[in-house]
Amino acid sequence: MAEPFYRAHVLTCAGTGCSASGSLAVHNAMEEEVRKRGLADEVKVIPTGCRGFCSMGPVMIIYPDGIFYCQVQAEDVPEIVEETLVKGRVVGRLLYREPESLKGLPYYHEIPFYGKQLRIALRNCGFINPEEITEYIACGGYEALGKVLREMSPTDVLDTMKRSGLRGRGGAGFLTGLKWELTRRAPGDVKYVICNADEGDPGAFMDRSVLEGDPHSVVEGMAIGAYAIGAQEGFIYCRAEYPLAIHRLKIAIKQAEEYGLLGEDIMGSGFSFKLHIKEGAGAFVCGEETALIASIEGRRGEPRPRPPFPSVSGLWGKPTNINNVETWANVAPIISRGAEWFASIGTERSKGTKVFALTGRVNNVGLVEVPMGITVGDIVYDIGGGIPHKKQFKAVQTGGPLGGCLPVTSLNTPVDYDSLTSAGATMGSGGMIVVDEDTCMVEFAKFFLTFAQDESCGQCTPCRIGGKRMLEILTRITQGEGKLEDLDRLEELARVMANTSLCALGQLTPSPVMSTLRHFRDEYIAHIVDKRCPAGVCDALVIAKCHNACPLGTNVPLYTSLIAEGRFDEALAVVKQDNPFPGICGRVCVAECEAHCRRGQIDSPVAVRQLKRFLADWELQQAGKVSLGQPVANKREEKVAVIGAGPAGLTAAYYLAKDGFPVTVFEALPVAGGMLAVGIPEYRLPREILDVEIDAIKALGVEIVTNTRFGSDVTLDDLLTQGYSAVLISTGAHGCSKLGIPGEEMEGVIAGVDFLREVNLGQRRSVGERVVVVGGGNVAIDAARSALRLGAKEVHVVYRRQRDDMPAHEQEIKDAEDEGIQFHYLTNPVRVLGADWKMTGVECQKMMLGEFDRSGRRRPLPITGSEFVIEADMLITAIGQVADLSCLPPDDGVVATRHGTIAVNPKTLVTGRMGVFAAGDVVTGPATVIEAIAQGREAAVSISRYLQGEDLSAPRERKVELPTEGLPVPEGEVPRVEAPRLDPTERKHSFAEVEGGFTAEMARREAARCLRCYDEHAKKRREIAKQSVPAGVR
Amino acid sequence: MAVSSPPITATVNITIDGQPVQGREGQTILEAAREAGFYIPTLCYHPDLSVRAACRICVVEVKGARTLQAACAYPITEGLVVRTSTPAVREARKVNLELLLSNHDINCPSCARNLNCELQKLARDFNIVEPRFQGERTHHEADHSTPSIVRDPDKCILCRRCVDVCHEVQGVGVIGPSERGFRTIIGTAYEEPLAQQPCVLCGQCINRCPVGALYEVDYTEQVWKALADPKKFVVVQTAPAIRVAIGEEFGIPAGTIVTGQLAAGLRRLGFDRVFDTDFSADLTIIEEGHELLERLTRGGTLPMITSCSPGWIKFIEHYYSDLLAHLSTCKSPQQMFGAVAKTYYAEKAGIDPKDMVVVSIMPCTAKKFECQRPEMDDSGFQDVDYAITTRELARMLRQAGIDLSKLPEEQYDDPLGRSTGAAVIFGATGGVMEAALRTVYEVVTKRNLPSLEFKAVRGMEGIKEAAVDLDGTVVKVAVAHGLANARVLLDKIRDGSADYHFIEIMACPAGCIGGGGQPIPTSPEIRAARMRAIYREDERMVIRKSHENPAIQALYQEFLGQPLGEKSHHLLHTHYTPRGK
């Protein structure tokens, strides 16, 4: 019976990923629904192989239009049939949505994930039913085999393969045509071809998808190879963990035999080829060709030394050609479409495409096939959709557990054999694992090393014992027991393993360690020297993720637990141990603690910042003032001068006063508080809060002298001769970078920090009607929103990159948007327009994104001819702040860095001059309030030690008391308690505080959301302590 | 086994450490370098075995290669440039040695291989004095389950020599690697005790082990105790192969005959009588020769196969038990000696056999098993009390402060110390066959042999064949040594393609001179030297045919009566037990 002419084809993905998400049920429901609606003669439902977009599974494509639905469940099927197949409409809720705009994209070809892909090996995957040879044939399958047997001699085939430039996709990248030729030339009548399908990398599923989605592509490729090489028999060595692949291969071989495409005298050509499947038992090392051969022969899967290579002496001692699945899948298209076509794709020395299994911290997890030469960044950002939750990209591991990682500076590296190798990674068979800032690179290296050394065959010394010893060293480092000489030892072991192991497994086992040591040595050193895991991963070194993320090491666990129990005064005491500014930080802290909160991985992070604010507000409400305690009764003699009354200086003054030192703070401005007072607008930080917290420091006996400019009113020499035993310079970064464009000197142009200072000091009460702000940081947003509040009719923010790249806090950007501020992304000012020194507008240029820069963001490049004008009478420039070091005479011993900051010992904050210290933005460059407070505290410790003749560089570990018990953790998802916010229409006309605080009930409810992840860390620490056995003891 | 002289092949010019070297096609870097006098250290490499390249100690720099290459595995090609001692090479060797030592039970002074350990020597050469890579160690209990061999995995460095000799040379294969990575261990199937495995206890693994992971079960304390007991009359017998090998334990070059010194040494240790297994070798020839003639004339099971080698006996009992009827029923010379000593000699010397202790010095670990077989008690007592190896005897001599090289030559005691040239060649492959033919020929033809030497059954060829015309009856014989070679002959018998009448099989390569109890190391060269010595010893004997040994003639006259007689049958013959694979 002839097939009916179907008007629509519904392709349901039956790959492993989608099957795991329930695609089989979707497929059955679709068939059932189509039958029930009487559409069986009009609509054909086809199960296909993997379409690659696994994170969106189960996926479905409906032809002829190519409508793409994702995350389809069986319940959705009736609606799809009714809407799309009957009425011809798209079901909007099942479309793929762009991550940023949330715009639904109806068609397969529009989705960026597929946009930069080019599918050769995966040509049929997801388009045909892999269990039907007719579908493969309908797509041009076995034409290449026919062509070869009818028109080409084996030499012609070898020639075509060599000219195509195809290199082995299993990892080593040997020229396929040349390998075939070597096997053909090897003496002997009996020869074999083998397909290596022993894919075993964690997270890799390239070969699996090809075998499951298009098994005939491998069968045809092997038949062509066998003809060219002179082999009569072939083996597909497939791991037994791939039952679906084996099932479909068996069907494919059977069908090919039935069609006369395998077996005796194929297509009457006289060429015979028999194909067998061998199931491997799951040893990773059997992916090594000599071990694979041993395994097929029934021996233990162990590599043997080469030469002789399998092309000379392989399976049962006969010449044998081994290629991996993807290599074989590329053969038929090369024959059909010609070597020149294939060679036109890719780079000079890496032709064609490569399939990658893209996994890890990337939005679009799945299987992709890309032309060689595409950059790592293109794959991660354009195809992969970037990193979820606006996290920082850290590295991408290519080549699986035997590959290496590429850091942010490698995003422009082209993906081809030679570029990856020279960058310290490898192509491998195509695993690509993306990691973000929350990944500890030491732990990451340890993960792969654990795998590789576990999979060692145990035959040769360096691999068997070297890998184990490296793992032990890494384990010690992650447990905080590492020594600096361990790094030398790791490198020595890595060198010897790489240099002397018997096979590639052993030679490449150290690669992850080598590459992380190369690119992330600072993380190793942080573990060893500072006993700190910067990513907050290593149990032995992490008390809680919030505590670990805070530059100050705030004891969030304890005060959160106390708030939940209603013990607010105790909670406040805990906060004040670390931080004299709870009210300020409770309002303006960037709250790294929340960004890393464990609960954030379940629903949303605990509102730690608001909890701190609650405590401060509660105290003020209860007592009418803030107290940091009483002045010390017995004062010490040594006086300390602090220059600059910003958060760093005041924090230092606070701790020094607590230690009994008389402290005088000199401030150039008429008010104390530094950037807190003159940088942050009142609607974010009410002046009253700042004043009461500074008053509390004054109450400890700290003297603050305002209107006294360092360098002119008072100098370093003055202070040191006037009886100050130590001086702390904490003058901040109040200078502003220039745009460097024509017209910048015109009236109406003002620097962002200058503008905010004028506003905050009450010196400026009006702005222009149309204001343009340039920049993407918090200063830019603060300036824009302040301008709006001062009466500007229109405020435009011009930023040269994209929204995601903005350094400003997400909430601030959103607030600004809500208030009606207009954002112009990928836009840069080129000229200030005006007449008679008075500006009338800003000429801007549109930008496009180029290569990635060192920060991991794409570099904006001007688009010529895209200029346009924003009419404006005011331009606020907020593209960066700098420290002003003009206060320092050139020869007083305090030295500047090339970044325009003061050079200090990063631990002790000692400058080049005896008794002089520096802290805050003047050391770090513009940073956050909490970092300034942390620096102030460390400076105080150093000064105190200095004045008492103690060792400044001695460890500064602080004991963190954890809650021993507390309220039980609520189960499941619990919504975050949101503080009230003023309505945008109301707030944009006043400087009233936008964000409200928690009530006591809200605070207790929010604090109770804490997952107490520290209990888990503590438990693991106890386990580690139990396990760790002194070295050398069994 | 690479024992025959290399065929004439093309010359290959290579450069080693800047020096031009001429190698031969088919050689590895290691072979070419050693021939040219460059010493490249090795650990897993052994000249008897196929190349594993597992230890990575012999790595060298090969110009153009990405990584260091194992010299033992890398074939030389014209123009190859090799450097054998660069900083990278030395670092690699040292680190790999340190890694091996980091998972090694380092107890050198109390190790069976102390001062004769390849790892110890390399550690000393590379100045490894402090352990830098300490960490977890694998631990498994040592296997003391057999009477012959101890396996101590904590000393094992996984070189695989034992595995390969067991599989390749002996065709047995009871040990192999299991587990993966750091946990890899060489062991038996399912980690069963060796005694429950079809191990033939040949001890070839011990001879190949570079360290102390394999050694013989030591019985020297029991021997010392017997020697010290005034109530015990302790007699000792020495196997033919001891006299050409034990000298090596005292720094004497391989292939030196020390028969007289051996007798002197034993006497100084305090043995009451110093006898010779060669005596009972002659006795074996008489019995076995007549057995063959009987089978030939009366239609017994043919081919008849020799039964002197206990490793071989255990092998056929495990693997070819369907062919047990082919075995000669003769006990081995060790056991014939014990049975005769505790009956004929005890009576003659007037000693109560219950007070007699028979100690045998054997080149063999399987002999320890053989003497404990329950059926070996035809004298009314355990025929042989203790079988100790060449190495154990050397230790006893050293303990007693006896340096064999300084001893005068002395004679064996009468009568069980009298022997012939036919007996001494039992020590080499083909020797039993040759000795038997010397006797059988003369018994059948009643004529003197024109030439004593049957050259066709001599040498290192794995399987040797010959045909002997016994006055019109052509007797076809075959000789095999190394059990993998034995398998070839046995398979032929099984499939009916073997037309031999008489087969000699020795378990060990080269026969007893290559036995598992012999001095370590072993190599084709060392075994060849011992073999030459054996035939020299034969040549210098006055009597070279077993049936001409006057002590044997007296034994038959005074005690046994006739060959294959009732007493012989009772004392000198045995039966075999199928043991399962």
Coordinates of N, CA, C and O in Angstrom, one line a residue, chain A residues 281-285 300 302-308 453-466 468-469 472-473 476 489 492-493 495-503 507-508 1031-1034, chain B residues 51-57 59 66-69 73-75 88 91-93 95-103 105 131-139 154 157-158 160 177-184:
Chain A
A281 N 32.4 -3.3 28.4 CA 31.9 -3.4 29.8 C 32.0 -2.1 30.6 O 31.8 -2.1 31.8
G282 N 32.4 -1.1 29.9 CA 32.3 0.2 30.5 C 33.6 0.7 31.1 O 33.6 1.6 32.0
A283 N 34.7 0.2 30.6 CA 36.0 0.7 31.1 C 36.4 1.9 30.2 O 36.5 1.7 29.0
F284 N 36.7 3.0 30.8 CA 37.0 4.2 30.0 C 38.3 4.0 29.2 O 38.4 4.4 28.0
V285 N 39.2 3.2 29.7 CA 40.5 3.0 29.0 C 40.3 2.2 27.7 O 41.1 2.3 26.8
R300 N 41.8 -8.6 28.9 CA 41.6 -7.5 29.7 C 41.9 -6.2 28.9 O 42.9 -6.2 28.2
E302 N 43.6 -3.5 28.2 CA 44.8 -2.7 28.6 C 45.5 -2.3 27.3 O 45.6 -3.1 26.4
P303 N 46.0 -1.1 27.3 CA 46.8 -0.6 26.2 C 48.1 -1.4 26.1 O 48.6 -1.9 27.1
R304 N 48.7 -1.4 24.9 CA 50.0 -1.9 24.7 C 50.9 -0.8 24.1 O 50.3 0.1 23.5
P305 N 52.2 -1.0 24.2 CA 53.0 0.1 23.6 C 52.8 0.1 22.1 O 52.7 -0.9 21.4
R306 N 52.9 1.3 21.5 CA 52.9 1.5 20.1 C 54.2 2.2 19.7 O 54.6 3.0 20.5
P307 N 54.8 2.0 18.6 CA 54.5 1.0 17.5 C 54.7 -0.4 18.0 O 55.4 -0.6 19.0
P308 N 54.1 -1.4 17.2 CA 53.4 -1.2 16.0 C 52.0 -0.7 16.2 O 51.4 -1.0 17.2
Q453 N 42.0 8.8 37.3 CA 42.9 7.9 38.0 C 42.1 6.6 38.4 O 42.7 5.5 38.5
D454 N 40.8 6.8 38.6 CA 40.0 5.6 38.9 C 39.9 4.7 37.6 O 39.7 3.5 37.7
E455 N 39.9 5.3 36.5 CA 39.8 4.6 35.2 C 41.1 4.1 34.6 O 41.2 3.5 33.6
S456 N 42.2 4.4 35.3 CA 43.5 3.9 34.9 C 43.5 2.4 34.8 O 42.8 1.8 35.7
C457 N 44.1 1.8 33.8 CA 44.1 0.3 33.8 C 45.0 -0.3 34.8 O 45.0 -1.4 35.1
G458 N 45.9 0.6 35.4 CA 46.7 0.1 36.5 C 48.0 -0.6 36.0 O 48.7 -1.2 36.7
Q459 N 48.3 -0.5 34.7 CA 49.4 -1.2 34.1 C 50.7 -0.5 34.4 O 51.7 -1.0 34.9
C460 N 50.8 0.8 34.0 CA 52.1 1.5 34.1 C 52.2 2.3 35.4 O 51.2 2.8 35.9
T461 N 53.4 2.4 35.8 CA 53.7 3.1 37.1 C 53.1 4.5 37.2 O 52.4 4.8 38.2
P462 N 53.5 5.4 36.3 CA 53.1 6.8 36.5 C 51.6 7.0 36.6 O 51.1 7.7 37.4
C463 N 50.9 6.2 35.8 CA 49.4 6.4 35.8 C 48.8 5.8 37.0 O 47.9 6.4 37.6
R464 N 49.3 4.6 37.3 CA 48.7 3.8 38.4 C 48.9 4.6 39.8 O 48.0 4.7 40.6
I465 N 50.2 5.0 40.0 CA 50.5 5.5 41.3 C 50.5 7.0 41.3 O 50.1 7.7 42.2
G466 N 51.1 7.6 40.2 CA 51.2 9.0 40.1 C 49.8 9.7 40.2 O 49.7 10.7 40.9
K468 N 47.2 8.7 41.6 CA 46.7 8.6 43.0 C 47.4 9.6 43.9 O 46.8 10.3 44.7
R469 N 48.7 9.7 43.7 CA 49.4 10.6 44.6 C 49.0 12.1 44.3 O 48.9 12.9 45.2
E472 N 45.8 12.7 46.0 CA 46.0 12.9 47.5 C 46.5 14.3 47.8 O 46.0 14.9 48.8
I473 N 47.4 14.8 47.0 CA 47.8 16.2 47.2 C 46.7 17.1 47.0 O 46.5 18.0 47.9
R476 N 44.4 17.1 49.9 CA 45.0 17.8 51.1 C 44.8 19.3 50.9 O 44.4 20.0 51.8
R489 N 55.4 19.8 43.6 CA 55.3 18.3 43.6 C 54.2 17.9 42.5 O 54.4 17.0 41.8
E492 N 55.7 18.3 39.2 CA 56.7 17.3 38.9 C 56.0 16.0 38.5 O 56.3 15.4 37.5
L493 N 55.0 15.6 39.3 CA 54.2 14.4 39.0 C 53.5 14.5 37.6 O 53.5 13.6 36.8
R495 N 54.4 16.3 35.1 CA 55.3 16.3 34.0 C 55.7 14.8 33.8 O 55.7 14.4 32.6
V496 N 56.0 14.1 34.8 CA 56.5 12.7 34.6 C 55.3 11.8 34.1 O 55.5 11.0 33.2
M497 N 54.1 12.0 34.6 CA 53.0 11.3 34.0 C 52.8 11.6 32.6 O 52.6 10.7 31.8
A498 N 52.8 12.8 32.2 CA 52.6 13.2 30.8 C 53.7 12.7 29.9 O 53.5 12.3 28.8
N499 N 54.9 12.6 30.5 CA 56.0 12.3 29.7 C 56.3 10.8 29.6 O 56.9 10.3 28.6
T500 N 55.8 10.0 30.5 CA 56.2 8.6 30.6 C 55.1 7.6 30.6 O 55.4 6.4 30.6
S501 N 53.8 8.1 30.7 CA 52.8 7.1 30.8 C 52.7 6.3 29.5 O 53.0 6.8 28.4
L502 N 52.2 5.1 29.6 CA 52.2 4.1 28.5 C 51.2 4.6 27.4 O 51.5 4.4 26.2
C503 N 50.0 5.1 27.8 CA 49.1 5.5 26.8 C 48.5 6.9 27.0 O 48.9 7.5 28.0
Q507 N 49.0 9.8 30.0 CA 49.7 11.0 29.6 C 48.8 12.3 29.8 O 49.3 13.3 30.1
L508 N 47.5 12.1 29.6 CA 46.6 13.3 29.7 C 45.9 13.4 31.0 O 45.3 14.4 31.3
A1031 N 50.0 11.1 56.7 CA 50.7 10.5 55.5 C 51.6 9.4 55.9 O 52.3 9.4 56.9
G1032 N 51.7 8.4 55.0 CA 52.6 7.3 55.3 C 52.1 6.2 56.1 O 52.7 5.2 56.2
V1033 N 50.9 6.4 56.6 CA 50.2 5.4 57.4 C 49.2 4.7 56.6 O 48.4 5.4 55.9
R1034 N 49.0 3.5 56.7 CA 48.0 2.7 55.9 C 46.6 3.1 56.4 O 46.4 3.2 57.5
Chain B
V51 N 57.3 -8.1 25.8 CA 57.5 -6.8 26.4 C 56.2 -6.2 26.9 O 55.2 -6.2 26.2
R52 N 56.2 -5.7 28.1 CA 55.0 -5.0 28.7 C 55.2 -3.5 28.7 O 54.2 -2.8 28.5
A53 N 56.4 -3.0 28.9 CA 56.7 -1.6 29.0 C 55.8 -0.9 30.1 O 55.3 0.1 29.9
A54 N 55.6 -1.6 31.2 CA 54.7 -1.1 32.2 C 55.4 -0.3 33.3 O 54.8 0.7 33.8
C55 N 56.7 -0.5 33.6 CA 57.3 0.1 34.7 C 57.7 1.6 34.4 O 57.8 2.4 35.2
R56 N 58.1 1.8 33.1 CA 58.5 3.1 32.6 C 59.8 3.6 33.2 O 60.0 4.7 33.4
I57 N 60.7 2.6 33.6 CA 62.0 2.9 34.1 C 63.0 3.1 32.9 O 63.9 3.9 33.0
V59 N 62.7 4.4 30.2 CA 62.4 5.5 29.2 C 63.6 6.2 28.8 O 64.6 6.4 29.5
R66 N 57.1 12.9 21.0 CA 56.5 13.9 21.9 C 56.8 13.6 23.3 O 57.0 14.5 24.2
T67 N 56.8 12.3 23.7 CA 57.0 11.9 25.0 C 58.3 11.0 25.1 O 58.8 10.6 24.1
L68 N 58.7 10.7 26.3 CA 59.7 9.7 26.5 C 59.2 8.4 26.0 O 58.1 8.0 26.2
Q69 N 60.1 7.6 25.5 CA 59.7 6.3 25.0 C 60.4 5.1 25.8 O 61.5 5.2 26.2
A73 N 60.5 -1.4 24.4 CA 59.4 -1.7 23.4 C 59.7 -1.0 22.1 O 59.0 -1.3 21.1
Y74 N 60.6 0.0 22.0 CA 60.6 0.8 20.8 C 61.6 0.2 19.8 O 62.7 0.0 20.0
P75 N 61.0 -0.1 18.6 CA 61.9 -0.8 17.6 C 62.8 0.3 17.0 O 62.4 1.4 16.7
A88 N 65.6 15.1 31.8 CA 64.2 14.6 31.8 C 64.1 13.1 32.0 O 63.2 12.6 32.7
E91 N 64.9 12.4 35.8 CA 63.8 12.8 36.6 C 62.6 11.8 36.5 O 62.1 11.3 37.5
A92 N 62.4 11.4 35.3 CA 61.3 10.4 35.0 C 61.5 9.1 35.7 O 60.7 8.5 36.4
R93 N 62.8 8.6 35.6 CA 63.1 7.3 36.2 C 63.0 7.4 37.7 O 62.5 6.6 38.4
V95 N 61.3 9.6 39.6 CA 60.0 9.8 40.1 C 59.2 8.5 40.0 O 58.5 8.1 40.9
N96 N 59.4 7.8 38.9 CA 58.6 6.5 38.8 C 59.1 5.5 39.9 O 58.3 4.7 40.4
L97 N 60.4 5.5 40.1 CA 60.9 4.7 41.2 C 60.3 5.1 42.6 O 59.9 4.2 43.4
E98 N 60.3 6.4 42.8 CA 59.7 6.9 44.1 C 58.3 6.5 44.2 O 57.8 6.2 45.3
L99 N 57.6 6.6 43.1 CA 56.1 6.2 43.1 C 56.0 4.7 43.4 O 55.1 4.4 44.2
L100 N 56.8 3.9 42.8 CA 56.7 2.5 43.1 C 57.0 2.2 44.6 O 56.3 1.5 45.3
L101 N 58.0 2.9 45.1 CA 58.4 2.8 46.5 C 57.3 3.3 47.4 O 57.2 2.8 48.6
S102 N 56.5 4.3 47.0 CA 55.5 4.8 47.8 C 54.3 3.9 48.0 O 53.5 4.1 48.9
N103 N 54.3 2.9 47.2 CA 53.2 1.8 47.5 C 53.9 0.5 47.6 O 53.5 -0.5 47.1
D105 N 55.9 -2.2 50.4 CA 56.2 -2.5 51.8 C 57.7 -2.6 52.0 O 58.3 -3.6 51.7
P131 N 61.5 9.4 51.4 CA 60.2 9.2 50.6 C 59.5 10.6 50.4 O 59.2 11.2 51.4
R132 N 59.3 11.0 49.2 CA 58.7 12.2 48.9 C 57.2 12.1 48.6 O 56.4 13.1 48.7
F133 N 56.8 10.9 48.1 CA 55.4 10.8 47.7 C 54.6 9.8 48.6 O 54.2 8.8 48.2
Q134 N 54.5 10.2 49.8 CA 53.8 9.3 50.8 C 52.3 9.4 50.6 O 51.8 10.5 50.3
G135 N 51.6 8.3 50.8 CA 50.1 8.4 50.7 C 49.6 7.0 51.0 O 50.3 6.2 51.7
E136 N 48.4 6.8 50.6 CA 47.7 5.5 50.9 C 48.6 4.4 50.3 O 49.2 4.5 49.2
R137 N 48.5 3.2 51.0 CA 49.2 2.0 50.4 C 48.1 0.9 50.3 O 47.3 0.8 51.1
T138 N 48.2 0.2 49.2 CA 47.3 -1.0 49.1 C 47.8 -2.1 50.0 O 49.0 -2.2 50.3
H139 N 46.9 -2.8 50.6 CA 47.3 -3.8 51.5 C 46.4 -5.1 51.3 O 45.2 -5.0 51.2
D154 N 51.9 -7.0 49.0 CA 52.3 -5.7 49.4 C 53.7 -5.4 48.9 O 54.2 -4.2 49.0
I157 N 55.2 -5.0 42.6 CA 55.3 -3.7 41.9 C 54.6 -3.8 40.6 O 54.7 -2.9 39.7
L158 N 53.8 -4.8 40.4 CA 52.9 -5.0 39.2 C 53.7 -5.0 37.9 O 53.2 -4.4 36.9
R160 N 54.3 -7.5 36.1 CA 53.6 -8.5 35.3 C 54.5 -9.7 34.9 O 54.0 -10.5 34.1
P177 N 46.0 -9.7 36.5 CA 45.6 -8.5 37.2 C 44.1 -8.5 37.4 O 43.3 -8.9 36.6
S178 N 43.7 -7.9 38.5 CA 42.3 -7.6 38.7 C 42.2 -6.2 39.3 O 43.2 -5.6 39.7
E179 N 41.0 -5.7 39.3 CA 40.8 -4.3 39.8 C 41.4 -3.3 38.8 O 42.0 -3.8 37.8
R180 N 41.3 -2.0 39.1 CA 41.8 -1.0 38.1 C 42.6 0.0 38.9 O 42.4 0.2 40.1
G181 N 43.4 0.8 38.2 CA 44.0 2.0 38.8 C 44.9 1.6 39.9 O 45.6 0.6 39.9
F182 N 44.9 2.4 41.0 CA 45.7 2.2 42.1 C 45.4 0.9 42.8 O 46.2 0.3 43.5
R183 N 44.1 0.4 42.7 CA 43.7 -0.8 43.4 C 44.2 -2.0 42.7 O 43.9 -3.1 43.2
T184 N 44.8 -1.9 41.5 CA 45.1 -3.1 40.7 C 46.0 -4.0 41.5 O 46.9 -3.6 42.2

